[in-house]
GROMACS .gro file of C-alpha atoms in nm:
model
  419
    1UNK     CA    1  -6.480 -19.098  -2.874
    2UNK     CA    2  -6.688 -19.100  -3.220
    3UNK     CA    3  -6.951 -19.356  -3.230
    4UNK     CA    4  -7.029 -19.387  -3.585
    5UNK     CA    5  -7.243 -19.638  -3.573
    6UNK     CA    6  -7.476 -19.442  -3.370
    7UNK     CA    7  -7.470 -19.127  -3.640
    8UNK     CA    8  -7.303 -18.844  -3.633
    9UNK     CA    9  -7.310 -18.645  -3.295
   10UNK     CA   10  -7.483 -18.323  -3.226
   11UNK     CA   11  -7.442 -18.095  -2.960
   12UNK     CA   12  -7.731 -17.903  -2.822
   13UNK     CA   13  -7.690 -17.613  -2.633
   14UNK     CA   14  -7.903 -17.553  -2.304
   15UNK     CA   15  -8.199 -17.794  -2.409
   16UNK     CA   16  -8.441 -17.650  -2.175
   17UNK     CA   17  -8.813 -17.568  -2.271
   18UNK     CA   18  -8.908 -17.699  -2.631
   19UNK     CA   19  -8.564 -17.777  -2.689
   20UNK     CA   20  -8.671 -18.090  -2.502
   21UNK     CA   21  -8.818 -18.201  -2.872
   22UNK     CA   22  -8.501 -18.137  -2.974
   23UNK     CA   23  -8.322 -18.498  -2.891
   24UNK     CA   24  -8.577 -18.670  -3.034
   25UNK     CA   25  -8.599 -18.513  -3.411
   26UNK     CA   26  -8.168 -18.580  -3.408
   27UNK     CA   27  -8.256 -18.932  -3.385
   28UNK     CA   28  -8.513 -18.944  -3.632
   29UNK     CA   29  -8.245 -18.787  -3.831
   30UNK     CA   30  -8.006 -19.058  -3.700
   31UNK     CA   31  -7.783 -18.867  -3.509
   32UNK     CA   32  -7.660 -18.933  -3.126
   33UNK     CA   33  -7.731 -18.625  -2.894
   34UNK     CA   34  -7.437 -18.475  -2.639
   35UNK     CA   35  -7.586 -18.215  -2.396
   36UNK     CA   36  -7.432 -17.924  -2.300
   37UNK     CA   37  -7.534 -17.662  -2.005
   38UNK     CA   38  -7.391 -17.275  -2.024
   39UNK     CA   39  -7.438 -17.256  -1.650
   40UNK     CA   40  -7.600 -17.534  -1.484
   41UNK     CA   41  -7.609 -17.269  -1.119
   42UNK     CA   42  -7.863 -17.056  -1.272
   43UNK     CA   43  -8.198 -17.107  -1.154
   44UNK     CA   44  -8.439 -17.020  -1.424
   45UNK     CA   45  -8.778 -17.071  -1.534
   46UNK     CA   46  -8.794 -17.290  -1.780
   47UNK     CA   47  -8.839 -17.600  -1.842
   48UNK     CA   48  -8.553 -17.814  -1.735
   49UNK     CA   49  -8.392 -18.049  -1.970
   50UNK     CA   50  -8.495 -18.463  -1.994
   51UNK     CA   51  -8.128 -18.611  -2.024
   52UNK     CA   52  -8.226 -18.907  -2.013
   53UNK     CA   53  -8.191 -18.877  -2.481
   54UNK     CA   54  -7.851 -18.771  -2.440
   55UNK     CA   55  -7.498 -19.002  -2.449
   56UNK     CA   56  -7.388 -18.784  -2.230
   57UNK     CA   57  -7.396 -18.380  -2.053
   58UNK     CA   58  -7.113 -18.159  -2.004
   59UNK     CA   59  -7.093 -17.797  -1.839
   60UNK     CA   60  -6.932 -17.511  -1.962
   61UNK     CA   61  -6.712 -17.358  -1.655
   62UNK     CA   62  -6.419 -17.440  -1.814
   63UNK     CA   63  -6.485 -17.358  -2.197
   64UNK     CA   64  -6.137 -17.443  -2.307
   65UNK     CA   65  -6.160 -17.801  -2.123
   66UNK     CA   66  -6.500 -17.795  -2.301
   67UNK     CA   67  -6.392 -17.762  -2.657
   68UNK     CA   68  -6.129 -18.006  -2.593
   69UNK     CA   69  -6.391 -18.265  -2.484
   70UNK     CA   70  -6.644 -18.243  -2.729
   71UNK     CA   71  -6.357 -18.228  -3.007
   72UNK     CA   72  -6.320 -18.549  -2.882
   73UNK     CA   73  -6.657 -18.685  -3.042
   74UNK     CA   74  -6.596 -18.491  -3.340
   75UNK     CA   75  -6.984 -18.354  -3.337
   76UNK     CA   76  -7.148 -18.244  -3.718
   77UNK     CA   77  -7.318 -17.957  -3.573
   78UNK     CA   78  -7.447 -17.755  -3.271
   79UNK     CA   79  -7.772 -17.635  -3.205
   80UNK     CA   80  -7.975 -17.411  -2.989
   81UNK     CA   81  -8.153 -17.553  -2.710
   82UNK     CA   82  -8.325 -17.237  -2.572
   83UNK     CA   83  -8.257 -16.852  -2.574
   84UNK     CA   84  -7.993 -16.839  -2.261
   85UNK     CA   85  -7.795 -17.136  -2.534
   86UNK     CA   86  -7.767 -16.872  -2.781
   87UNK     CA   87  -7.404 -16.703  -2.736
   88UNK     CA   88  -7.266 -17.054  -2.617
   89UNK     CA   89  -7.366 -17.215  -2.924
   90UNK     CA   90  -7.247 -16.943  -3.141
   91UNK     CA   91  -6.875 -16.960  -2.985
   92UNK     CA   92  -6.884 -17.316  -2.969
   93UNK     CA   93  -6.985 -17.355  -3.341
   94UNK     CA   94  -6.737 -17.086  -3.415
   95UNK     CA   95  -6.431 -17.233  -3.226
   96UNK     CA   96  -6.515 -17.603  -3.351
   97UNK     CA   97  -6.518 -17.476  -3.667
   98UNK     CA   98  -6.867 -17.567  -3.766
   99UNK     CA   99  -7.138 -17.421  -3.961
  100UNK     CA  100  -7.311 -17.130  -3.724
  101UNK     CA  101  -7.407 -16.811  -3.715
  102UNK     CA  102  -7.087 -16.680  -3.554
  103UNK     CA  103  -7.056 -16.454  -3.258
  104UNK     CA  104  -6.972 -16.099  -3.444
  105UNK     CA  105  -7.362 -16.043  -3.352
  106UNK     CA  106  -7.423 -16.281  -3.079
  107UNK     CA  107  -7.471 -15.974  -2.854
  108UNK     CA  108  -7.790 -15.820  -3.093
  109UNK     CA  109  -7.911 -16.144  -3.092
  110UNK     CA  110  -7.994 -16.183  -2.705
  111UNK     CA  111  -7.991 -15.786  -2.609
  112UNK     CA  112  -8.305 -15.654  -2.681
  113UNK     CA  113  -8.168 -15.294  -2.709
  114UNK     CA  114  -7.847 -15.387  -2.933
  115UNK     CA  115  -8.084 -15.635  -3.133
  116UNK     CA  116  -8.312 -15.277  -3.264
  117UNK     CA  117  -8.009 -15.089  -3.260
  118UNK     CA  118  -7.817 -15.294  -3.479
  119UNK     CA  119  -8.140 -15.297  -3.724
  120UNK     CA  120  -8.149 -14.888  -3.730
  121UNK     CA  121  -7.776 -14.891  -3.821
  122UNK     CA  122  -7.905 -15.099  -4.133
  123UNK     CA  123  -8.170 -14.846  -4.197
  124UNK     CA  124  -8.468 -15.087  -4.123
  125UNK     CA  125  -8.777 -14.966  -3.958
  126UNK     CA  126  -8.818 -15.014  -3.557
  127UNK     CA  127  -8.945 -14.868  -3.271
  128UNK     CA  128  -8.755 -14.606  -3.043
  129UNK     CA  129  -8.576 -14.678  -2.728
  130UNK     CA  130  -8.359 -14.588  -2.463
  131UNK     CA  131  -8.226 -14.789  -2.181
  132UNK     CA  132  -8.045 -14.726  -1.833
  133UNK     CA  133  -7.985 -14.876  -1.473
  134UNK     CA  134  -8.146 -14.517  -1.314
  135UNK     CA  135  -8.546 -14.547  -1.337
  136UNK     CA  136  -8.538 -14.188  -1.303
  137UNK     CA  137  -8.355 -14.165  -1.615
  138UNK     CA  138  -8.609 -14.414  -1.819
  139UNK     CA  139  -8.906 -14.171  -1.700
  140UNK     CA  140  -8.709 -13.870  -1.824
  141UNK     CA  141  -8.656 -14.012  -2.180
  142UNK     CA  142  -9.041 -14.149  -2.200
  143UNK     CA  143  -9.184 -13.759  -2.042
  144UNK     CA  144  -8.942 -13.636  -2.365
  145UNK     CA  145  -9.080 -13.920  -2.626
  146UNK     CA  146  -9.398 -13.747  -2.508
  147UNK     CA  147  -9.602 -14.021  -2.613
  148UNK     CA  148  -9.775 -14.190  -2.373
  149UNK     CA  149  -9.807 -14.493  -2.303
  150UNK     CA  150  -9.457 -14.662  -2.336
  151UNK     CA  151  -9.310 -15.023  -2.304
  152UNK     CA  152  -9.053 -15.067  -2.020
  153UNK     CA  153  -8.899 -15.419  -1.990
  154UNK     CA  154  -8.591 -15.643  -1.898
  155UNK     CA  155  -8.349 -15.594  -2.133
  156UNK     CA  156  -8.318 -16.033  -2.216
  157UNK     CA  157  -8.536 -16.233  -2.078
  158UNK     CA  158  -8.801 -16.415  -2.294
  159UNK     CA  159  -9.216 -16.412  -2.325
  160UNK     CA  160  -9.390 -16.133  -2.158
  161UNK     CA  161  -9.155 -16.125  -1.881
  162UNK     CA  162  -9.191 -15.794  -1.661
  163UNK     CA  163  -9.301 -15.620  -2.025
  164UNK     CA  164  -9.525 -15.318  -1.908
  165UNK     CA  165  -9.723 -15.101  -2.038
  166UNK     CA  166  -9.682 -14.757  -1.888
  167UNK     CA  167  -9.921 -14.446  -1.954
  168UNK     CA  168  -9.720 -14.157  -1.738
  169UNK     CA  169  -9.457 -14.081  -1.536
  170UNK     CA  170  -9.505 -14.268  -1.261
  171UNK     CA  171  -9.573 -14.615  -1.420
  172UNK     CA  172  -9.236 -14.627  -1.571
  173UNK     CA  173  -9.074 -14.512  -1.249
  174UNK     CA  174  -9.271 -14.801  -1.071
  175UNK     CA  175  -9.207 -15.064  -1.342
  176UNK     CA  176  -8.839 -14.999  -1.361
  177UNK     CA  177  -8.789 -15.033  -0.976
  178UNK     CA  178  -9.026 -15.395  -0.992
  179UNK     CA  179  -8.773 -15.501  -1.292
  180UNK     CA  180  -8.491 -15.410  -1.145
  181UNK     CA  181  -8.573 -15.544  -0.798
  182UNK     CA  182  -8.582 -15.881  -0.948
  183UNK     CA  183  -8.401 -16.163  -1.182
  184UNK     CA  184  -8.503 -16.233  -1.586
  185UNK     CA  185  -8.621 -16.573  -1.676
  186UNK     CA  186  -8.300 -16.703  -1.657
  187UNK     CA  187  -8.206 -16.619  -1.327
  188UNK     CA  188  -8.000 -16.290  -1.373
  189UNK     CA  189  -8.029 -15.977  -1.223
  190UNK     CA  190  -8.189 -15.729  -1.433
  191UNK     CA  191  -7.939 -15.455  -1.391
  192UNK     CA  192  -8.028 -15.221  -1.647
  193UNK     CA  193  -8.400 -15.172  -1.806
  194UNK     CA  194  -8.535 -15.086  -2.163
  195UNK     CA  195  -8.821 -14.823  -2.263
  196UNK     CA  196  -8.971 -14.817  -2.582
  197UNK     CA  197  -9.190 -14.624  -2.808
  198UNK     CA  198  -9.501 -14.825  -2.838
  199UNK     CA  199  -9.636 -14.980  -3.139
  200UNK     CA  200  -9.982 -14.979  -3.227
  201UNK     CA  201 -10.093 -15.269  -3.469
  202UNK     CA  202 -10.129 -15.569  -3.420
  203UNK     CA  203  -9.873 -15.834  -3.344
  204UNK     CA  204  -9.799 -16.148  -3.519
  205UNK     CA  205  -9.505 -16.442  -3.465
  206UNK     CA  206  -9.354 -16.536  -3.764
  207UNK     CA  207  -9.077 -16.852  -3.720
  208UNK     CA  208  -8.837 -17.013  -4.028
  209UNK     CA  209  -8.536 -17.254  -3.985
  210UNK     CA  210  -8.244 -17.130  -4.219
  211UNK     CA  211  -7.939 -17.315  -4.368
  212UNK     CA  212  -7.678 -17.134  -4.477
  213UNK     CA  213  -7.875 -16.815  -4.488
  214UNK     CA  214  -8.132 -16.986  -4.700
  215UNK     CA  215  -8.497 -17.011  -4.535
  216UNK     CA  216  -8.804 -17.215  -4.500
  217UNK     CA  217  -9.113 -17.041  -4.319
  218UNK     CA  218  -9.213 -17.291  -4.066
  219UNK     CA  219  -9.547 -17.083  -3.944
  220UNK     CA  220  -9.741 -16.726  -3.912
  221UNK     CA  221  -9.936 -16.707  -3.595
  222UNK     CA  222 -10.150 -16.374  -3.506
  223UNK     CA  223 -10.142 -16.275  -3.111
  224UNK     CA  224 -10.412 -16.207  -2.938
  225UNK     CA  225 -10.390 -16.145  -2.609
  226UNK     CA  226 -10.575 -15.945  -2.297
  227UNK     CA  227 -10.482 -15.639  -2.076
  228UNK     CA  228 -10.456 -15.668  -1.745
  229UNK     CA  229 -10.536 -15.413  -1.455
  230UNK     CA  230 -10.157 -15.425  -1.358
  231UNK     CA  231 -10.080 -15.274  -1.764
  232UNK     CA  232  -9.951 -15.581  -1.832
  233UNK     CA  233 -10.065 -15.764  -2.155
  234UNK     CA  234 -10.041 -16.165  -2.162
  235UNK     CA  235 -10.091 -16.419  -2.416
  236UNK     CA  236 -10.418 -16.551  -2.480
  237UNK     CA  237 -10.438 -16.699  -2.793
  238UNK     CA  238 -10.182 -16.817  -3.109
  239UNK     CA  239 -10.354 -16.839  -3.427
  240UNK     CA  240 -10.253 -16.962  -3.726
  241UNK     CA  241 -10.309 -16.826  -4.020
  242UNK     CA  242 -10.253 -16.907  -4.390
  243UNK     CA  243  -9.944 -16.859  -4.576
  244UNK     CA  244 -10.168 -16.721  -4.847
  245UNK     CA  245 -10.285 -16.443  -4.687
  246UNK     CA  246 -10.184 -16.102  -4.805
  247UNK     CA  247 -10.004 -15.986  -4.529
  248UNK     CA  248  -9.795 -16.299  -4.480
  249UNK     CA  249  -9.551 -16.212  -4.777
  250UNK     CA  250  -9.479 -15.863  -4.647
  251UNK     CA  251  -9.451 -16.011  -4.304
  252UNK     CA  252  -9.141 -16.270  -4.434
  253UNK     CA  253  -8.990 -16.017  -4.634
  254UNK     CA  254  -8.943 -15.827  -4.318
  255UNK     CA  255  -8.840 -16.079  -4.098
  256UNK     CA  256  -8.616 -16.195  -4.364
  257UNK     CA  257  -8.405 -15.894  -4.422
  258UNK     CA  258  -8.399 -15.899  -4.026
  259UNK     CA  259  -8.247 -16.219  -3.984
  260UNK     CA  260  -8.015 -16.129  -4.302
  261UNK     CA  261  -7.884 -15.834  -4.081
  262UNK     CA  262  -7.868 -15.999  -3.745
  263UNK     CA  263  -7.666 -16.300  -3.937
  264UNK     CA  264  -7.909 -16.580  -3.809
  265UNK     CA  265  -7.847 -16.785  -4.120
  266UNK     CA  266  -7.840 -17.135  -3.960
  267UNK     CA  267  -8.114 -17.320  -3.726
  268UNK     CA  268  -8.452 -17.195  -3.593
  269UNK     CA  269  -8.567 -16.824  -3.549
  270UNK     CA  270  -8.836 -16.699  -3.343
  271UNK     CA  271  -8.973 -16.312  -3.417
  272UNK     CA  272  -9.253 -16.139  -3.273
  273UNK     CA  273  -9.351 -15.835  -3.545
  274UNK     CA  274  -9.560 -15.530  -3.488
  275UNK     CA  275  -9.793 -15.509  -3.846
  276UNK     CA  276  -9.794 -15.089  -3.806
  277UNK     CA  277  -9.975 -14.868  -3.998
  278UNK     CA  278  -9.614 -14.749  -4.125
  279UNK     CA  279  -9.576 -15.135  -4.197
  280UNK     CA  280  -9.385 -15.403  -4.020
  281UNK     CA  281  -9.161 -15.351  -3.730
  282UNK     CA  282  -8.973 -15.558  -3.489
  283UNK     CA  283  -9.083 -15.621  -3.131
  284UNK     CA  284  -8.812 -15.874  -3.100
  285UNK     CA  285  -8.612 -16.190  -3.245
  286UNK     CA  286  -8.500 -16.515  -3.071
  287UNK     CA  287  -8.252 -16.776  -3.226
  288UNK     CA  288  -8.431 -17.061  -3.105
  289UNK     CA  289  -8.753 -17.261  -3.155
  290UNK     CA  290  -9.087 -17.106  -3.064
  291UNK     CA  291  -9.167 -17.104  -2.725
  292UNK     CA  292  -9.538 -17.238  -2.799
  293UNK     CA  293  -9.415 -17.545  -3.016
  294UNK     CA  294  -9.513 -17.867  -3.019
  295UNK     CA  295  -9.359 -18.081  -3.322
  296UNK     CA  296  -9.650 -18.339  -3.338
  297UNK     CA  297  -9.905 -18.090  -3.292
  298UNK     CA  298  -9.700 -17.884  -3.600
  299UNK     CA  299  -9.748 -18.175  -3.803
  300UNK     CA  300 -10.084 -18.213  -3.741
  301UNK     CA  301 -10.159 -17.824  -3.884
  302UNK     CA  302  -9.870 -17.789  -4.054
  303UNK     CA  303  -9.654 -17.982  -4.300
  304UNK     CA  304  -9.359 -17.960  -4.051
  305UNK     CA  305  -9.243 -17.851  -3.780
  306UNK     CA  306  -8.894 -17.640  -3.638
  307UNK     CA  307  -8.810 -17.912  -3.390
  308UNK     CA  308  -8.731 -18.177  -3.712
  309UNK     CA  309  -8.633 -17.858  -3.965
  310UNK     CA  310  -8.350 -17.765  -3.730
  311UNK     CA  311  -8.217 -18.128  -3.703
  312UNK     CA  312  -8.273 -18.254  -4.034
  313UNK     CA  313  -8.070 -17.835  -4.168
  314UNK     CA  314  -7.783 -17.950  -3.898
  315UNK     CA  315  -7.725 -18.343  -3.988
  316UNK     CA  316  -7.770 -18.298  -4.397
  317UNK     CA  317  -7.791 -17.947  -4.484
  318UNK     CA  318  -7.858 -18.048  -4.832
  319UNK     CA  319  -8.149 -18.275  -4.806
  320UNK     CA  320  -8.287 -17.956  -4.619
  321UNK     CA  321  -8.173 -17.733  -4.920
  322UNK     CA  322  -8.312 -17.906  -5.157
  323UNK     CA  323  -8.677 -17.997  -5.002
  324UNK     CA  324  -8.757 -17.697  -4.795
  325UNK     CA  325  -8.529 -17.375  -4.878
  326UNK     CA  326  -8.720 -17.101  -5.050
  327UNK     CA  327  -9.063 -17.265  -4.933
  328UNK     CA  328  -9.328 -17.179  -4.681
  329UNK     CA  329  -9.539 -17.393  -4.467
  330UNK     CA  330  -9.865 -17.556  -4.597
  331UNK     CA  331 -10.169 -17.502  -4.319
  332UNK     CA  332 -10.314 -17.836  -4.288
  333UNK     CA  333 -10.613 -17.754  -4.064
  334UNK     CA  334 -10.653 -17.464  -3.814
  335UNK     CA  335 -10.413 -17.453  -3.522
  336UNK     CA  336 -10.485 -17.206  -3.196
  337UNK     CA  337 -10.268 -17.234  -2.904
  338UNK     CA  338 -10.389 -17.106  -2.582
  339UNK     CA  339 -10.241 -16.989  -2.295
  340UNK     CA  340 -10.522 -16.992  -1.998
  341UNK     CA  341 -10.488 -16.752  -1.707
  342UNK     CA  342 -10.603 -16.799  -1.372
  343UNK     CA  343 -10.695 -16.550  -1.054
  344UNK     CA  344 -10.663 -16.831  -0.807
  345UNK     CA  345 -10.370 -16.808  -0.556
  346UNK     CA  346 -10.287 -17.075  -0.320
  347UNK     CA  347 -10.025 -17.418  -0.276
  348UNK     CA  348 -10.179 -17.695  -0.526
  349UNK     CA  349 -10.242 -17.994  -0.350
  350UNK     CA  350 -10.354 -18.150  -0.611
  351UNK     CA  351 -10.552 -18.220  -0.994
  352UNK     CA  352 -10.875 -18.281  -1.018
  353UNK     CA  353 -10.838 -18.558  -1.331
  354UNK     CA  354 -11.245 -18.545  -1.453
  355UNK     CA  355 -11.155 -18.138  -1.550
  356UNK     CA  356 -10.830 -18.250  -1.697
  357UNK     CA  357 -10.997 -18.535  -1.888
  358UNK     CA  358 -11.305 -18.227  -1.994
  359UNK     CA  359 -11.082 -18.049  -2.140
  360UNK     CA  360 -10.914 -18.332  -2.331
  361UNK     CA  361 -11.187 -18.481  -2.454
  362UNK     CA  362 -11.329 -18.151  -2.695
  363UNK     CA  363 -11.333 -18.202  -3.003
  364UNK     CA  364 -11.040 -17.970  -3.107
  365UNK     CA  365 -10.784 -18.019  -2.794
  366UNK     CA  366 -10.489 -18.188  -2.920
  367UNK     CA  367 -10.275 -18.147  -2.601
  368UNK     CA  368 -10.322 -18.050  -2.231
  369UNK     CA  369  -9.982 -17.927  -2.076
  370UNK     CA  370 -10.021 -17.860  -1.714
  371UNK     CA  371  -9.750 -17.693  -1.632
  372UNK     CA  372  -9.700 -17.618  -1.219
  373UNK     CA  373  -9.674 -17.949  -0.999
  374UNK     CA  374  -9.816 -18.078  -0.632
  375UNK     CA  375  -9.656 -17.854  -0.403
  376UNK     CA  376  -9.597 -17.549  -0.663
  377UNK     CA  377  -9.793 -17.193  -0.536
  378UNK     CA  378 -10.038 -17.114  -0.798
  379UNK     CA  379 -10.061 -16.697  -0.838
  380UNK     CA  380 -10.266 -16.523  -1.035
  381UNK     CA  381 -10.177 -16.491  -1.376
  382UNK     CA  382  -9.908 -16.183  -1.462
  383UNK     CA  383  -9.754 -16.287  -1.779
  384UNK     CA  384  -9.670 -16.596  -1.951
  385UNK     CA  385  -9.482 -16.742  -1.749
  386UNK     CA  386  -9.731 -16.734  -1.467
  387UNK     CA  387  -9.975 -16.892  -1.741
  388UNK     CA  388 -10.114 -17.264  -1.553
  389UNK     CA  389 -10.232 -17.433  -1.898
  390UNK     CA  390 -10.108 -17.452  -2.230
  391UNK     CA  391 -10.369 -17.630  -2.426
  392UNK     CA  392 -10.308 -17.673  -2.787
  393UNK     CA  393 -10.629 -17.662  -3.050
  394UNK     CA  394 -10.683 -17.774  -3.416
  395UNK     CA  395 -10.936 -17.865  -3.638
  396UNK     CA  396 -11.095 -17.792  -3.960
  397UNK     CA  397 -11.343 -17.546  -3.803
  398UNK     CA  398 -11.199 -17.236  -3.666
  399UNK     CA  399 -11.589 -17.206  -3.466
  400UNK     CA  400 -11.517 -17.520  -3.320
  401UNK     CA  401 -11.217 -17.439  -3.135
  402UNK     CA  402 -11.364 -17.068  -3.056
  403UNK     CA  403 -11.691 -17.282  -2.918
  404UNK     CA  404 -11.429 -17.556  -2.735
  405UNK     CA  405 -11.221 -17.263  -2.624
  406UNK     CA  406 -11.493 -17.079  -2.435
  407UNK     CA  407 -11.571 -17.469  -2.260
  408UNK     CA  408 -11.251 -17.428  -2.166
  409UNK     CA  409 -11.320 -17.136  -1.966
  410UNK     CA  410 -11.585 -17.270  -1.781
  411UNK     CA  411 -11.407 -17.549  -1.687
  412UNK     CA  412 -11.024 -17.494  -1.618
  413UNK     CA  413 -11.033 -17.361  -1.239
  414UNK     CA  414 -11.169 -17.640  -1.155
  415UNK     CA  415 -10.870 -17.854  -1.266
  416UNK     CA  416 -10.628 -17.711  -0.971
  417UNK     CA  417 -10.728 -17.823  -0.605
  418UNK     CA  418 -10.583 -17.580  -0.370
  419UNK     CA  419 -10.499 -17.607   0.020
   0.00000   0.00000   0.00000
C-alpha cells in the first residue's frame, strides 16, 4: 500500500497536543502522514489530534495486527506525537526495524523515578527521591531527608500536573492522598507517587532534535513562574534567552550527556533543568516536542523550530546532518510565552471577542490560544493545565512585551463570559 508518489510515509505516534504541527512539517518535507493511537479509550487532557492531515489512523489493541498493517506502507520513519506516544513509538521503530531510540530505556524515559535513577547509576548529578503507593511511607522518607520543603508528584504525567510543594509532614501526607485519589494527564490512575529533594535555583527548558545521537539545540527558555497558596507553583512566563549566554553552554553539556545516557538519540527532546548552586541538575526529560511550541512563532524568534527539525531528521537524516548537527539556535528577536491564570470559576457561556481582539492587537502578541470551549467549567488556575490562555510574545524589545504583558493582565478576565 506504498504511495510513492505522495513521499515516503511516516508514522506518528499519538499526535495529540503540539504534535498537531507535526503533519504539517512531514509534508513540507514531502512525506504522507499515517496516524497511529496507543489507546484511543484513554481520556486525557490534551489536545486531541486533527486527522483530518493523515491518509489514514490505526489503533494499537492488537500490536501484532498493527505491525503487519503499517508494514504494509513500508513507512521511512516513526515519530513521537506526544509523551503517552513515547514507548509505542520506540517498539514500533524497533520491531519495523527503523531508526529509533529503542526500548532498552523506554521505561526511564516516561518514569520519572527510573528516568533520575537511571542518571545516578551513570554517576550524573540529580536530586534525591523515593517513591511508594503508601503516603505514609512518602512522609516517612521526606521527615528522614529532613529537609523541608519537598516535591511530591505523579510519577508520569506531564507539565505541573499535581507537582507540590510540601513544607512538613502533613503536606506530603495530604498531597499524596489528592494524587493518588485521581488520574495523570493521560487518564491513568496514579497508583504510586514520587517525593523529591528539592532544588533550589532556578529552572530553565532546554529542547534539541537529535539524529543518530547527533544534536541541534532548538531553544533555551528560563521559567518563571508564581507560587500559589495551595504550594503549588505554575507557569507564568517562558523566556528566551540567547544561545550566547554563559550559562547556556554548561546547560547543553548537561542535557547532552543526559540524553546520551537515556539513549534519546533520534527526534525531539524536551528537559526541564534545575541551574543549582552545585550546577545543573535534572527536574525531568520528555522525548517529544515542547509543550509550549509553536513552529511559526519559532521561526519568527528563532531560526527553526522542533516541529520541522524532527520531520526534516526522520525523512533525510542527512540533509539534517549536514545543516543543523553540532549547531545551536540563532535568537532572532525576543520570544516570551505566557501562560495566564485565572481565579474565576463558573460554565463559559461564552467570549467576549473586543478582549480577545485587545489582546491581539499589542504590539508584541503573536498568537492568542484560548484553550477551554462554550460549555467547558472554567476553575481557578492550579497548574498548567488549568492555565485558560496561552498567548505567545516577541519582539525586539524585551520592555515591550513586559509593558504588553502587564496589559494583558488588565484585560484577560474579561475575555471569558460566565453563566
Amino acid at each position: 500500500m506504498e504511495h510513492p508518489e505522495n513521499g515516503p510515509t511516516a508514522v506518528i505516534v499519538d499526535g495529540y497536543a503540539t504534535g498537531n504541527y507535526l503533519p504539517a512539517a512531514f509534508k513540507r518535507h514531502g512525506a504522507q502522514v499515517l496516524h497511529v493511537f496507543s489507546n484511543r479509550s484513554v481520556r486525557n487532557a490534551l489536545a486531541v489530534p486533527d486527522l483530518s492531515p493523515y491518509v489514514t489512523s490505526l489503533d494499537a489493541d492488537d500490536e501484532e495486527a498493527l505491525i503487519e498493517e503499517l508494514r504494509r506502507w513500508s513507512p521511512a520513519c516513526v515519530a513521537t506525537g506526544s509523551e503517552m506516544g513515547v514507548e509505542l513509538s520506540d517498539r514500533l521503530s524497533e520491531l519495523l526495524g527503523l531508526e529509533g531510540n529503542g526500548t532498552e530505556h523506554s521505561a526511564a524515559r516516561r518514569d520519572k523515578y527510573e528516568m533520575l535513577e537511571t542518571l545516578r547509576r551513570a554517576g550524573i548529578p540529580c536530586a534525591q527521591q523515593f517513591k511508594s503507593s503508601d503516603p505514609r511511607e512518602l512522609a516517612d522518607w521526606a521527615d528522614g531527608l529532613d529537609s523541608y520543603p519537598v516535591v511530591v508528584k505523579p510519577i508520569s504525567s506531564t507539565g505541573s500536573d499535581g507537582v507540590t510543594f510540601c513544607g512538613d509532614r502533613a503536606a506530603v501526607l495530604s498531597a499524596a492522598q489528592s494524587i493518588q485519589a485521581s488520574a495523570d494527564l493521560f487518564g491513568r490512575h496514579n497508583a504510586e507517587v514520587l517525593v523529591q529533594q528539592r532544588m533550589d535555583g532556578t529552572e530553565y527548558i532546554v529542547d534539541a532534535v537529535s539524529c543518530r545521537g547527533r544534536r541541534f539545540l532548538s531553544g533555551v527558555w528560563r521559567y518563571e513562574k508564581r507560587m500559589l497558596d495551595s504550594g503549588r507553583r505554575i507557569y507564568d512566563k517562558d523566556v528566551l534567552l540567547s544561545p550566547d549566554e554563559p550559562l547556556v553552554e554548561e546547560l547543553k553539556s548537561y542535557v547532552y550527556t543526559v540524553l546520551d545516557t537515556l539513549r534519546i538519540d533520534y527526534g525531539a527532546a524536551h528537559a526541564e533543568v534545575m541551574m543549582t548552586e552545585d550546577g545543573p541538575m535534572l527536574v525531568e526529560v520528555a522525548a517529544r516536542t515542547n509543550g509550549n511550541s509553536h513552529p511559526e512563532f519559532h521561526d519568527a524568534c528563532m531560526d527553526a523550530n522542533q516541529a520541522d527539525l524532527v520531520a526534516l531528521a526522520a525523512v533525510d537524516p542527512e540533509s539534517f546532518l549536514q545543516k543543523y548537527a553540532g549547531r545551536d539556535y540563532r535568537k532572532l528577536a525576543e520570544g516570551v510565552v505566557h501562560n495566564a491564570m485565572t481565579s474565576l470559576d463558573g460554565k463559559i457561556s461564552g467570549f467576549d471577542a473586543d478582549a480577545v481582539a485587545a489582546v491581539s492587537s499589542l504590539d508584541s502578541v503573536f498568537k492568542v490560544i484560548v484553550k477551554p470551549s462554550v460549555g467547558d467549567r472554567l476553575i481557578p488556575t492550579q497548574d498548567l493545565s488549568s492555565s485558560p490562555l496561552r498567548i505567545f510574545m516577541t519582539h525586539q524589545s524585551r520592555d515591550n512585551i513586559l509593558d504588553d504583558y502587564e496589559r494583558i493582565q488588565q484585560i484577560k478576565d474579561r475575555i471569558f463570559l460566565l453563566s
